[in-house]
């Protein structure tokens, strides 16, 4: 049985509900319960660690027996384990739900398997509905589950001829207002923003996420990597969050420590040297290249050495999207050879 139009609409609503939940150790998940006729009976989402999961939150708003024969539309496969709360798959079975439509498989070795449990109980299950949108919402959590580290986005802005700055070092502004606004929206969606000490000393960035002159409600934790000291009056020290400093070149150690701090998504924005180091280390899950229609020439390339000795060793990218932003163009891509959550999540 194909997914119905009512179920598609319900998935769109479930994604909106999921986005209301907090980012943290658990994924953001939304759920909508539909009657056999496709009417909305209840809605729910996960409100944070230790609270009922989205499916149970929605079911709690119904009287006993009201979900019998209903369809549950959920952004993530119902879980199949007991933690602080019980298995959502079992809750749906006990409620008499006849059909479950979900977007993404749960990759957890312990929490996954809910779909199989539902099918074994006679519940009809459909997966993959609006998987890309669901993946985009929780890509950080998915990467943590699959790779045991935060999801890492490496961003840079460049001229059409691949320069990050003019020969005198000036770089403000290569791209236009629309591209810069897009960067700030993406900063606000990240748990941490990472730069090198070279960027701090050259540009004195605040590393905040701004909507015009106002700060976004969510601010990424600023992270500075490098051995040179950060001045006491640097703008980053006035960030709403206390900056985290790493005097090391060991990026894997940095990433491991950020993971231990609960960081699930990292936005690397710290100059050609740092961006190149993350790519060379195989730590880039997503690449954002903002390309402006200007020519600069000179020595200041957007990327430096990424460990490619020959064309055969090139870092190949799969392009997810080309997005116009005013006069600029944003390339959104991921390394074709990396273990990537996108393809698995869309299965």
Short mmCIF file of N, CA and C in Angstrom, two decimals, residues 1 4 6-7 10 31-43 55 58-74 78 88-89 91-102 118 121-126:
data_model
loop_
_atom_site.label_atom_id
_atom_site.label_comp_id
_atom_site.label_asym_id
_atom_site.label_seq_id
_atom_site.Cartn_x
_atom_site.Cartn_y
_atom_site.Cartn_z
N UNK A 1 0.84 -1.20 0.00
CA UNK A 1 0.00 0.00 0.00
C UNK A 1 0.87 1.24 0.00
N UNK A 4 -0.39 7.54 1.59
CA UNK A 4 -1.51 8.37 1.15
C UNK A 4 -1.16 9.85 1.25
N UNK A 6 -2.88 12.05 2.85
CA UNK A 6 -3.06 12.45 4.25
C UNK A 6 -1.81 12.10 5.06
N UNK A 7 -1.19 10.97 4.77
CA UNK A 7 0.03 10.59 5.48
C UNK A 7 1.20 11.48 5.11
N UNK A 10 0.70 14.57 7.01
CA UNK A 10 0.99 14.31 8.42
C UNK A 10 2.50 14.24 8.67
N UNK A 31 5.50 13.13 15.86
CA UNK A 31 4.55 12.07 15.51
C UNK A 31 3.15 12.64 15.37
N UNK A 32 2.40 12.08 14.43
CA UNK A 32 1.00 12.43 14.22
C UNK A 32 0.21 11.13 14.14
N UNK A 33 -0.89 11.03 14.88
CA UNK A 33 -1.78 9.87 14.84
C UNK A 33 -2.98 10.21 13.97
N UNK A 34 -3.22 9.38 12.95
CA UNK A 34 -4.33 9.59 12.02
C UNK A 34 -5.41 8.53 12.22
N UNK A 35 -6.66 8.93 12.07
CA UNK A 35 -7.76 7.96 12.07
C UNK A 35 -7.73 7.15 10.78
N UNK A 36 -8.46 6.04 10.70
CA UNK A 36 -8.51 5.28 9.44
C UNK A 36 -8.97 6.11 8.25
N UNK A 37 -9.70 7.21 8.51
CA UNK A 37 -10.15 8.09 7.44
C UNK A 37 -9.14 9.19 7.11
N UNK A 38 -8.02 9.23 7.82
CA UNK A 38 -6.98 10.23 7.54
C UNK A 38 -7.11 11.51 8.34
N UNK A 39 -8.01 11.55 9.32
CA UNK A 39 -8.14 12.74 10.16
C UNK A 39 -7.10 12.70 11.28
N UNK A 40 -6.63 13.87 11.69
CA UNK A 40 -5.65 13.95 12.76
C UNK A 40 -6.34 13.72 14.10
N UNK A 41 -5.84 12.71 14.82
CA UNK A 41 -6.36 12.42 16.16
C UNK A 41 -5.53 13.06 17.25
N UNK A 42 -4.19 13.05 17.07
CA UNK A 42 -3.30 13.59 18.10
C UNK A 42 -1.94 13.86 17.50
N UNK A 43 -1.19 14.73 18.17
CA UNK A 43 0.17 15.08 17.76
C UNK A 43 1.08 15.03 18.98
N UNK A 55 5.91 9.32 19.87
CA UNK A 55 4.75 8.47 19.69
C UNK A 55 3.93 8.37 20.98
N UNK A 58 2.09 11.60 21.75
CA UNK A 58 0.86 11.72 20.98
C UNK A 58 -0.22 10.79 21.52
N UNK A 59 0.13 9.54 21.80
CA UNK A 59 -0.86 8.58 22.31
C UNK A 59 -1.44 9.03 23.65
N UNK A 60 -0.64 9.72 24.46
CA UNK A 60 -1.11 10.14 25.78
C UNK A 60 -2.26 11.14 25.71
N UNK A 61 -2.46 11.73 24.55
CA UNK A 61 -3.53 12.72 24.38
C UNK A 61 -4.84 12.09 23.92
N UNK A 62 -4.84 10.76 23.79
CA UNK A 62 -6.03 10.04 23.36
C UNK A 62 -6.60 9.23 24.51
N UNK A 63 -7.90 9.00 24.48
CA UNK A 63 -8.52 8.13 25.47
C UNK A 63 -8.19 6.68 25.14
N UNK A 64 -8.20 5.80 26.12
CA UNK A 64 -7.87 4.40 25.85
C UNK A 64 -8.74 3.82 24.74
N UNK A 65 -8.11 3.16 23.80
CA UNK A 65 -8.83 2.55 22.68
C UNK A 65 -9.01 3.45 21.48
N UNK A 66 -8.73 4.75 21.63
CA UNK A 66 -8.99 5.69 20.53
C UNK A 66 -8.02 5.51 19.37
N UNK A 67 -6.86 4.88 19.62
CA UNK A 67 -5.88 4.70 18.55
C UNK A 67 -6.02 3.36 17.84
N UNK A 68 -7.03 2.55 18.23
CA UNK A 68 -7.18 1.24 17.61
C UNK A 68 -7.52 1.39 16.13
N UNK A 69 -6.72 0.77 15.27
CA UNK A 69 -6.93 0.86 13.83
C UNK A 69 -6.35 2.10 13.21
N UNK A 70 -5.69 2.94 14.01
CA UNK A 70 -5.15 4.22 13.51
C UNK A 70 -3.80 4.03 12.82
N UNK A 71 -3.31 5.11 12.23
CA UNK A 71 -1.98 5.15 11.61
C UNK A 71 -1.10 6.12 12.38
N UNK A 72 0.10 5.69 12.73
CA UNK A 72 1.07 6.57 13.37
C UNK A 72 2.09 7.00 12.32
N UNK A 73 2.24 8.30 12.16
CA UNK A 73 3.21 8.87 11.22
C UNK A 73 4.32 9.49 12.05
N UNK A 74 5.55 8.98 11.88
CA UNK A 74 6.66 9.34 12.77
C UNK A 74 7.89 9.67 11.93
N UNK A 78 10.14 3.89 15.13
CA UNK A 78 9.86 3.73 16.57
C UNK A 78 10.92 2.86 17.23
N UNK A 88 8.86 2.41 22.08
CA UNK A 88 7.73 3.03 21.39
C UNK A 88 7.01 2.03 20.50
N UNK A 89 7.76 1.10 19.91
CA UNK A 89 7.12 0.08 19.08
C UNK A 89 6.08 -0.69 19.88
N UNK A 91 4.53 0.36 22.61
CA UNK A 91 3.44 1.26 22.96
C UNK A 91 2.43 1.36 21.81
N UNK A 92 2.93 1.40 20.57
CA UNK A 92 2.04 1.47 19.42
C UNK A 92 1.26 0.17 19.25
N UNK A 93 1.93 -0.96 19.47
CA UNK A 93 1.26 -2.25 19.38
C UNK A 93 0.16 -2.35 20.44
N UNK A 94 0.49 -1.99 21.67
CA UNK A 94 -0.49 -2.08 22.76
C UNK A 94 -1.67 -1.14 22.53
N UNK A 95 -1.44 -0.02 21.83
CA UNK A 95 -2.52 0.94 21.56
C UNK A 95 -3.43 0.47 20.44
N UNK A 96 -3.02 -0.59 19.71
CA UNK A 96 -3.84 -1.09 18.63
C UNK A 96 -3.65 -0.39 17.30
N UNK A 97 -2.54 0.33 17.16
CA UNK A 97 -2.26 1.00 15.89
C UNK A 97 -2.10 -0.05 14.79
N UNK A 98 -2.73 0.20 13.64
CA UNK A 98 -2.73 -0.78 12.55
C UNK A 98 -1.65 -0.52 11.52
N UNK A 99 -1.15 0.72 11.48
CA UNK A 99 -0.22 1.09 10.40
C UNK A 99 0.75 2.15 10.94
N UNK A 100 2.02 2.04 10.53
CA UNK A 100 3.04 3.02 10.92
C UNK A 100 3.78 3.46 9.66
N UNK A 101 3.89 4.75 9.48
CA UNK A 101 4.65 5.35 8.39
C UNK A 101 5.77 6.16 9.03
N UNK A 102 7.02 5.86 8.68
CA UNK A 102 8.11 6.64 9.26
C UNK A 102 9.11 7.03 8.18
N UNK A 118 7.18 -4.31 14.98
CA UNK A 118 5.83 -3.92 14.58
C UNK A 118 5.27 -4.91 13.55
N UNK A 121 4.14 -8.12 14.88
CA UNK A 121 2.88 -8.01 15.61
C UNK A 121 1.69 -7.77 14.69
N UNK A 122 1.93 -7.78 13.37
CA UNK A 122 0.84 -7.60 12.42
C UNK A 122 0.57 -6.17 12.01
N UNK A 123 1.44 -5.24 12.40
CA UNK A 123 1.27 -3.83 12.03
C UNK A 123 1.89 -3.62 10.65
N UNK A 124 1.17 -2.95 9.77
CA UNK A 124 1.71 -2.63 8.43
C UNK A 124 2.66 -1.44 8.58
N UNK A 125 3.85 -1.55 8.00
CA UNK A 125 4.88 -0.52 8.16
C UNK A 125 5.36 -0.04 6.80
N UNK A 126 5.45 1.27 6.64
CA UNK A 126 6.03 1.91 5.45
C UNK A 126 7.16 2.82 5.91
#
